[in-house]
Coordinates of C-alpha atoms in Angstrom, one line a residue:
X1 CA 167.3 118.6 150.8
X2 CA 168.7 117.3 154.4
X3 CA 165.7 120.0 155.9
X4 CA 163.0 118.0 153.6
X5 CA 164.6 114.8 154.9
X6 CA 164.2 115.6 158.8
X7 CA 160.6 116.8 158.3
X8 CA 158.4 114.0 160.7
X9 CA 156.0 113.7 157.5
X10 CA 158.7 112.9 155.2
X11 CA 159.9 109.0 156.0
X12 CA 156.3 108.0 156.0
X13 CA 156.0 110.3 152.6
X14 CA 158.7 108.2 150.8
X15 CA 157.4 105.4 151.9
X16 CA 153.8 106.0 150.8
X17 CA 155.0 107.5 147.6
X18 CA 157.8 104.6 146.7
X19 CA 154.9 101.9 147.5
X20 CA 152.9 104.1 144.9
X21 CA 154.6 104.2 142.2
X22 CA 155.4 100.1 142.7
X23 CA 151.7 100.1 142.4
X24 CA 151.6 101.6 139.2
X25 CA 154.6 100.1 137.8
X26 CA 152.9 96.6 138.9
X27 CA 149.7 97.3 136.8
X28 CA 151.8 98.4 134.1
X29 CA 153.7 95.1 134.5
X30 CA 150.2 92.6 134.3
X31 CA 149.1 94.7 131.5
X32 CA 152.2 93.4 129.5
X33 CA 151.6 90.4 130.8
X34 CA 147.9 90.1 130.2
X35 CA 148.7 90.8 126.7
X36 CA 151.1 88.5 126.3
X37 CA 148.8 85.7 127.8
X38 CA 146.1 86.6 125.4
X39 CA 148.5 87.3 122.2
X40 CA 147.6 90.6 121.4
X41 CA 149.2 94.2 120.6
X42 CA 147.7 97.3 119.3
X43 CA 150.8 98.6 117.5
X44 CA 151.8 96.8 114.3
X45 CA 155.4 97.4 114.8
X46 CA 154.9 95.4 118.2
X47 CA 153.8 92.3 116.4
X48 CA 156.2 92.2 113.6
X49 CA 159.0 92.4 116.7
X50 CA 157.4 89.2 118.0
X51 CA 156.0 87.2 116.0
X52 CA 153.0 85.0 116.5
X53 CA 151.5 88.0 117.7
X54 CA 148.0 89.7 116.3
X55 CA 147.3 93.2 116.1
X56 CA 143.9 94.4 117.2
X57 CA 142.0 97.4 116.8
X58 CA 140.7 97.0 120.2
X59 CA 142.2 95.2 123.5
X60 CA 140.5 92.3 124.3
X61 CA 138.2 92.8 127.4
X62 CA 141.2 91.1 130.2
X63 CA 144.1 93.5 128.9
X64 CA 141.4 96.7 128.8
X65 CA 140.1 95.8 132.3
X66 CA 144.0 96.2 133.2
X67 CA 144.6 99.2 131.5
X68 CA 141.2 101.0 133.1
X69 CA 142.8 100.0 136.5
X70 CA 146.1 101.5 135.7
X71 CA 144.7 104.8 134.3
X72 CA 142.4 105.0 137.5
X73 CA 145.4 104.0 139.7
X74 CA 147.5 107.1 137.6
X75 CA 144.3 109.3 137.9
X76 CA 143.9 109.2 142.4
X77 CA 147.8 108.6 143.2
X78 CA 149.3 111.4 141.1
X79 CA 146.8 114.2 142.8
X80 CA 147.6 112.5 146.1
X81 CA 151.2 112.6 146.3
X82 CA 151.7 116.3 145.2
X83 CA 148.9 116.7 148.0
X84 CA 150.9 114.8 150.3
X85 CA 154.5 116.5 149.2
X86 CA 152.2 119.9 149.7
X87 CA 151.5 118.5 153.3
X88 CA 154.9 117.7 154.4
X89 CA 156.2 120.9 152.9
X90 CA 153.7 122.7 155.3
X91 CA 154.9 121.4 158.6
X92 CA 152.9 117.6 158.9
X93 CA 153.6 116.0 162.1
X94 CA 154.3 112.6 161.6
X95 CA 151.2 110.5 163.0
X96 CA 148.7 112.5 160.2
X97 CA 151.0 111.2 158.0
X98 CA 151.2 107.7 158.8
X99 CA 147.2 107.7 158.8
X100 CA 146.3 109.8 155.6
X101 CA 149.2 107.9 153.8
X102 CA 149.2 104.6 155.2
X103 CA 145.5 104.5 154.3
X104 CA 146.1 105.9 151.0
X105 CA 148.5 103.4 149.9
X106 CA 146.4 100.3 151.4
X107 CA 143.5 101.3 149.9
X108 CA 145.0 101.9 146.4
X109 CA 146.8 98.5 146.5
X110 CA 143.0 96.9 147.2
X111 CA 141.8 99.1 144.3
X112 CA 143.8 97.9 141.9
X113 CA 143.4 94.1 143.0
X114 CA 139.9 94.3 143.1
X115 CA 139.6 96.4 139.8
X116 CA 141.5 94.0 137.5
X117 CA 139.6 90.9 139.4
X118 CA 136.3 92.5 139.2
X119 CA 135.4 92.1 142.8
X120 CA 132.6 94.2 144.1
X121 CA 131.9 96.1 146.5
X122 CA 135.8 96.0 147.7
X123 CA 136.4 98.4 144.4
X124 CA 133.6 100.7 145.6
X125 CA 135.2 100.5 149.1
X126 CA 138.5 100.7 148.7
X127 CA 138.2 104.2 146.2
X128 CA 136.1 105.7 148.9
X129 CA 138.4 105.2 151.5
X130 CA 141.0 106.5 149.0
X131 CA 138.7 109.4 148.3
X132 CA 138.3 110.5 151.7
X133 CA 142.0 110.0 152.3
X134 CA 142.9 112.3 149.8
X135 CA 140.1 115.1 150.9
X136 CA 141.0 114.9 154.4
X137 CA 144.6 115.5 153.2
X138 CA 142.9 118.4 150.7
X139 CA 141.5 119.8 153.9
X140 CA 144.8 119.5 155.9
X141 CA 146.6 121.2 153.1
X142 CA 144.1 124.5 152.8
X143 CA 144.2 125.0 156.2
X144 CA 147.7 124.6 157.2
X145 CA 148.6 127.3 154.0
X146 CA 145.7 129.6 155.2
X147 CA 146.9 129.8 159.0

């Protein structure tokens, strides 16, 4: 594990993927929230825990909207960080890194802000840049394994 650790690419790995998951765990969070606000659950075994609460065959369009951002959140950052593990394992230097990662991670956090507020075109822009983070890091991968 100390090799891993001493890679350049690694420190600005963690960081990335640490940041990551906070996104996820944040959207996961507002969803709970976002149901709460709107007094909702899907599962009746939810709503006779707390009562007050209606069960629904459906989300109501706010906690939906959430869940759609976190399943697109889960659907680009899982991909990217075995990518990015993939990368560091294959000998990164550190500045690639901090790009491809660093813009990653701020793009994904402007996703999932835009997404659940409905702002466009920052959704549209911020999954591109995300996008072509992740196939410049697709690219990096292939040829670092093939040489």
């Amino acid at each position: 594990m100390s090799e891993l650790t001493h890679m350049p690419a690694f420190v600005p790995y963690a960081v990335s993927a640490a940041l990551l998951c906070l996104n996820l765990y944040g959207l996961w969070l507002y969803s709970g929230l976002t149901r709460n606000r709107t007094r909702t659950l899907i599962n009746p075994e939810d709503a006779r825990l707390l009562s007050g609460r209606s069960t629904v065959e459906r989300d109501p369009p706010e906690v939906a909207r959430v869940l759609r951002a976190h399943a697109n959140a889960m659907a680009n950052i899982l991909p990217f960080l075995i990518l990015g593990f993939l990368y560091v394992l294959l000998g990164a230097g550190r500045t690639g890194a901090v790009i491809y990662f660093g813009v990653f991670t701020v793009a994904r956090y402007i996703h999932s802000v835009a997404y659940v507020a409905a702002l466009q075109p920052w959704r549209t822009v911020s999954y591109v840049v995300g996008l072509l983070a992740s196939i410049g890091l697709i690219v990096q991968v292939a040829l670092r394994a093939l040489t």
